PDB file of C-alpha atoms in Angstrom:
ATOM      1  CA  UNK V   1    -109.137  -0.568  54.916  1.00  0.00           C
ATOM      2  CA  UNK V   2    -107.221   0.468  52.023  1.00  0.00           C
ATOM      3  CA  UNK V   3    -103.865  -2.062  51.443  1.00  0.00           C
ATOM      4  CA  UNK V   4    -100.599  -0.195  50.542  1.00  0.00           C
ATOM      5  CA  UNK V   5     -98.821  -1.378  47.065  1.00  0.00           C
ATOM      6  CA  UNK V   6     -95.747  -3.609  47.338  1.00  0.00           C
ATOM      7  CA  UNK V   7     -92.963  -1.819  45.089  1.00  0.00           C
ATOM      8  CA  UNK V   8     -89.289  -3.020  44.123  1.00  0.00           C
ATOM      9  CA  UNK V   9     -87.479  -0.836  42.473  1.00  0.00           C
ATOM     10  CA  UNK V  10     -85.279  -1.551  39.164  1.00  0.00           C
ATOM     11  CA  UNK V  11     -81.938  -3.449  41.280  1.00  0.00           C
ATOM     12  CA  UNK V  12     -83.540  -3.345  44.150  1.00  0.00           C
ATOM     13  CA  UNK V  13     -84.825  -6.158  46.510  1.00  0.00           C
ATOM     14  CA  UNK V  14     -83.477  -8.700  48.346  1.00  0.00           C
ATOM     15  CA  UNK V  15     -80.897 -10.947  46.034  1.00  0.00           C
ATOM     16  CA  UNK V  16     -78.754 -14.620  46.635  1.00  0.00           C
ATOM     17  CA  UNK V  17     -75.730 -15.306  43.911  1.00  0.00           C
ATOM     18  CA  UNK V  18     -75.938 -18.522  43.213  1.00  0.00           C
ATOM     19  CA  UNK V  19     -72.710 -18.338  41.025  1.00  0.00           C
ATOM     20  CA  UNK V  20     -74.267 -19.558  38.055  1.00  0.00           C
ATOM     21  CA  UNK V  21     -77.572 -16.528  38.423  1.00  0.00           C
ATOM     22  CA  UNK V  22     -78.505 -14.713  40.758  1.00  0.00           C
ATOM     23  CA  UNK V  23     -81.999 -14.307  42.372  1.00  0.00           C
ATOM     24  CA  UNK V  24     -83.834 -11.550  43.200  1.00  0.00           C
ATOM     25  CA  UNK V  25     -87.212 -11.526  45.200  1.00  0.00           C
ATOM     26  CA  UNK V  26     -89.731  -9.219  44.407  1.00  0.00           C
ATOM     27  CA  UNK V  27     -92.390 -10.911  46.569  1.00  0.00           C
ATOM     28  CA  UNK V  28     -92.660 -13.227  49.193  1.00  0.00           C
ATOM     29  CA  UNK V  29     -94.356 -14.312  52.680  1.00  0.00           C
ATOM     30  CA  UNK V  30     -93.300 -11.195  54.056  1.00  0.00           C
ATOM     31  CA  UNK V  31     -95.565  -9.039  52.073  1.00  0.00           C
ATOM     32  CA  UNK V  32     -98.782 -12.050  50.784  1.00  0.00           C
ATOM     33  CA  UNK V  33     -99.416 -15.641  51.832  1.00  0.00           C
ATOM     34  CA  UNK V  34    -100.497 -16.298  48.242  1.00  0.00           C
ATOM     35  CA  UNK V  35     -97.570 -16.989  46.408  1.00  0.00           C
ATOM     36  CA  UNK V  36     -93.651 -15.751  45.508  1.00  0.00           C
ATOM     37  CA  UNK V  37     -92.268 -14.024  42.788  1.00  0.00           C
ATOM     38  CA  UNK V  38     -88.307 -13.747  42.358  1.00  0.00           C
ATOM     39  CA  UNK V  39     -86.751 -12.858  38.812  1.00  0.00           C
ATOM     40  CA  UNK V  40     -83.245 -15.304  38.041  1.00  0.00           C
ATOM     41  CA  UNK V  41     -80.242 -13.227  35.890  1.00  0.00           C
ATOM     42  CA  UNK V  42     -76.634 -14.329  34.872  1.00  0.00           C
ATOM     43  CA  UNK V  43     -75.262 -14.497  32.063  1.00  0.00           C
ATOM     44  CA  UNK V  44     -73.719 -18.041  32.685  1.00  0.00           C
ATOM     45  CA  UNK V  45     -74.213 -20.512  28.958  1.00  0.00           C
ATOM     46  CA  UNK V  46     -75.364 -24.370  29.990  1.00  0.00           C
ATOM     47  CA  UNK V  47     -77.271 -25.298  33.323  1.00  0.00           C
ATOM     48  CA  UNK V  48     -78.502 -23.521  35.931  1.00  0.00           C
ATOM     49  CA  UNK V  49     -80.675 -26.453  38.273  1.00  0.00           C
ATOM     50  CA  UNK V  50     -80.699 -30.094  37.918  1.00  0.00           C
ATOM     51  CA  UNK V  51     -83.087 -32.048  37.574  1.00  0.00           C
ATOM     52  CA  UNK V  52     -85.965 -32.254  40.257  1.00  0.00           C
ATOM     53  CA  UNK V  53     -89.691 -31.920  41.246  1.00  0.00           C
ATOM     54  CA  UNK V  54     -92.200 -30.210  43.262  1.00  0.00           C
ATOM     55  CA  UNK V  55     -94.815 -32.422  45.157  1.00  0.00           C
ATOM     56  CA  UNK V  56     -96.739 -29.538  46.874  1.00  0.00           C
ATOM     57  CA  UNK V  57     -96.507 -26.059  44.114  1.00  0.00           C
ATOM     58  CA  UNK V  58     -96.626 -25.546  40.725  1.00  0.00           C
ATOM     59  CA  UNK V  59     -94.076 -23.366  39.876  1.00  0.00           C
ATOM     60  CA  UNK V  60     -94.018 -20.480  36.326  1.00  0.00           C
ATOM     61  CA  UNK V  61     -91.622 -19.160  34.357  1.00  0.00           C
ATOM     62  CA  UNK V  62     -91.983 -15.879  32.140  1.00  0.00           C
ATOM     63  CA  UNK V  63     -88.949 -15.126  30.494  1.00  0.00           C
ATOM     64  CA  UNK V  64     -87.825 -11.809  29.801  1.00  0.00           C
ATOM     65  CA  UNK V  65     -84.223 -11.694  28.062  1.00  0.00           C
ATOM     66  CA  UNK V  66     -82.197 -14.586  26.758  1.00  0.00           C
ATOM     67  CA  UNK V  67     -82.943 -17.524  25.427  1.00  0.00           C
ATOM     68  CA  UNK V  68     -83.781 -21.515  27.836  1.00  0.00           C
ATOM     69  CA  UNK V  69     -84.513 -24.840  27.549  1.00  0.00           C
ATOM     70  CA  UNK V  70     -87.107 -25.986  29.983  1.00  0.00           C
ATOM     71  CA  UNK V  71     -86.504 -29.548  29.795  1.00  0.00           C
ATOM     72  CA  UNK V  72     -90.562 -30.806  31.661  1.00  0.00           C
ATOM     73  CA  UNK V  73     -91.262 -34.044  31.653  1.00  0.00           C
ATOM     74  CA  UNK V  74     -88.379 -34.596  29.575  1.00  0.00           C
ATOM     75  CA  UNK V  75     -89.537 -32.364  26.371  1.00  0.00           C
ATOM     76  CA  UNK V  76     -87.325 -29.321  25.724  1.00  0.00           C
ATOM     77  CA  UNK V  77     -89.452 -26.323  25.748  1.00  0.00           C
ATOM     78  CA  UNK V  78     -87.427 -23.862  23.978  1.00  0.00           C
ATOM     79  CA  UNK V  79     -88.071 -20.403  25.349  1.00  0.00           C
ATOM     80  CA  UNK V  80     -87.100 -17.142  23.849  1.00  0.00           C
ATOM     81  CA  UNK V  81     -87.871 -12.944  25.397  1.00  0.00           C
ATOM     82  CA  UNK V  82     -92.145 -13.523  26.333  1.00  0.00           C
ATOM     83  CA  UNK V  83     -92.398 -17.017  26.601  1.00  0.00           C
ATOM     84  CA  UNK V  84     -94.379 -18.154  28.818  1.00  0.00           C
ATOM     85  CA  UNK V  85     -93.764 -22.210  30.974  1.00  0.00           C
ATOM     86  CA  UNK V  86     -95.940 -23.870  34.001  1.00  0.00           C
ATOM     87  CA  UNK V  87     -93.903 -26.460  35.470  1.00  0.00           C
ATOM     88  CA  UNK V  88     -97.297 -28.716  37.384  1.00  0.00           C
ATOM     89  CA  UNK V  89     -96.158 -30.223  40.291  1.00  0.00           C
ATOM     90  CA  UNK V  90     -94.689 -33.852  40.129  1.00  0.00           C
ATOM     91  CA  UNK V  91     -93.224 -33.065  37.470  1.00  0.00           C
ATOM     92  CA  UNK V  92     -89.316 -33.336  36.597  1.00  0.00           C
ATOM     93  CA  UNK V  93     -88.199 -30.033  35.483  1.00  0.00           C
ATOM     94  CA  UNK V  94     -84.569 -28.570  34.010  1.00  0.00           C
ATOM     95  CA  UNK V  95     -83.048 -24.817  33.017  1.00  0.00           C
ATOM     96  CA  UNK V  96     -80.611 -24.144  30.885  1.00  0.00           C
ATOM     97  CA  UNK V  97     -79.040 -21.082  29.638  1.00  0.00           C
ATOM     98  CA  UNK V  98     -78.375 -20.376  26.104  1.00  0.00           C
ATOM     99  CA  UNK V  99     -75.026 -18.077  25.140  1.00  0.00           C
ATOM    100  CA  UNK V 100     -75.177 -15.242  27.077  1.00  0.00           C
ATOM    101  CA  UNK V 101     -77.386 -16.648  29.535  1.00  0.00           C
ATOM    102  CA  UNK V 102     -80.636 -14.332  30.137  1.00  0.00           C
ATOM    103  CA  UNK V 103     -83.569 -13.473  33.003  1.00  0.00           C
ATOM    104  CA  UNK V 104     -86.743 -14.504  33.520  1.00  0.00           C
ATOM    105  CA  UNK V 105     -89.413 -13.917  36.105  1.00  0.00           C
ATOM    106  CA  UNK V 106     -90.523 -17.569  38.399  1.00  0.00           C
ATOM    107  CA  UNK V 107     -94.130 -17.574  40.173  1.00  0.00           C
ATOM    108  CA  UNK V 108     -94.436 -20.136  42.817  1.00  0.00           C
ATOM    109  CA  UNK V 109     -97.606 -20.990  43.926  1.00  0.00           C
ATOM    110  CA  UNK V 110     -97.716 -21.047  46.942  1.00  0.00           C
ATOM    111  CA  UNK V 111     -94.584 -19.843  47.722  1.00  0.00           C
ATOM    112  CA  UNK V 112     -91.681 -20.727  49.782  1.00  0.00           C
ATOM    113  CA  UNK V 113     -89.160 -21.488  47.635  1.00  0.00           C
ATOM    114  CA  UNK V 114     -87.612 -18.473  47.050  1.00  0.00           C
ATOM    115  CA  UNK V 115     -85.938 -19.484  51.162  1.00  0.00           C
ATOM    116  CA  UNK V 116     -84.127 -22.421  49.494  1.00  0.00           C
ATOM    117  CA  UNK V 117     -82.195 -20.391  47.005  1.00  0.00           C
ATOM    118  CA  UNK V 118     -81.526 -17.812  49.654  1.00  0.00           C
ATOM    119  CA  UNK V 119     -79.966 -20.699  51.600  1.00  0.00           C
ATOM    120  CA  UNK V 120     -78.250 -21.842  48.677  1.00  0.00           C
ATOM    121  CA  UNK V 121     -76.545 -18.679  48.306  1.00  0.00           C
ATOM    122  CA  UNK V 122     -74.572 -19.571  51.429  1.00  0.00           C
ATOM    123  CA  UNK V 123     -72.484 -22.809  50.431  1.00  0.00           C
ATOM    124  CA  UNK V 124     -69.421 -22.542  48.172  1.00  0.00           C
ATOM    125  CA  UNK V 125     -70.412 -21.347  44.560  1.00  0.00           C
ATOM    126  CA  UNK V 126     -72.800 -23.662  42.073  1.00  0.00           C
ATOM    127  CA  UNK V 127     -73.941 -25.643  44.614  1.00  0.00           C
ATOM    128  CA  UNK V 128     -77.943 -24.942  43.007  1.00  0.00           C
ATOM    129  CA  UNK V 129     -75.770 -27.455  39.749  1.00  0.00           C
ATOM    130  CA  UNK V 130     -74.290 -29.712  42.616  1.00  0.00           C
ATOM    131  CA  UNK V 131     -76.939 -32.316  43.710  1.00  0.00           C
ATOM    132  CA  UNK V 132     -74.845 -33.568  46.448  1.00  0.00           C
ATOM    133  CA  UNK V 133     -74.723 -30.002  48.242  1.00  0.00           C
ATOM    134  CA  UNK V 134     -78.104 -29.052  47.144  1.00  0.00           C
ATOM    135  CA  UNK V 135     -79.752 -32.600  48.084  1.00  0.00           C
ATOM    136  CA  UNK V 136     -79.897 -31.590  51.906  1.00  0.00           C
ATOM    137  CA  UNK V 137     -81.221 -27.890  51.607  1.00  0.00           C
ATOM    138  CA  UNK V 138     -83.515 -29.036  48.590  1.00  0.00           C
ATOM    139  CA  UNK V 139     -85.333 -31.501  50.910  1.00  0.00           C
ATOM    140  CA  UNK V 140     -86.294 -28.651  53.220  1.00  0.00           C
ATOM    141  CA  UNK V 141     -88.264 -27.281  50.412  1.00  0.00           C
ATOM    142  CA  UNK V 142     -89.997 -29.406  48.376  1.00  0.00           C
ATOM    143  CA  UNK V 143     -87.453 -29.339  45.506  1.00  0.00           C
ATOM    144  CA  UNK V 144     -86.966 -32.938  45.120  1.00  0.00           C
ATOM    145  CA  UNK V 145     -83.667 -33.760  43.291  1.00  0.00           C
ATOM    146  CA  UNK V 146     -84.470 -36.975  40.610  1.00  0.00           C
TER     147      UNK V 146
END
């Protein structure tokens, strides 16, 4: 039996406005049990998240446009278009966008974290960068603010 391709056209897919950025879901548990793939895009310069870690999964980023600094385990990692960054489990990390923002893909293995961002989108603008607003929601999704 042959499977069917899962296709998300440009500009399509479930989306969440997080204030500093927008997330678009490309693949989640509706189509695969192995991972989640999302795209984040925004024009805001500065922090797009707070310091946090994940105990049960790895998170990878592939920068499509713009300049970002991923701080991973305390080390700043400058990342422009074409750069790939893997964040191991139990490693504190943050993401900050350069002037004009940018766009990157996020691969989560295993998946599920995209549900946190969808929930955060229902809170006041920029809850993703508010440690108080984020703490309660994050705890349910293995995204532990530090």
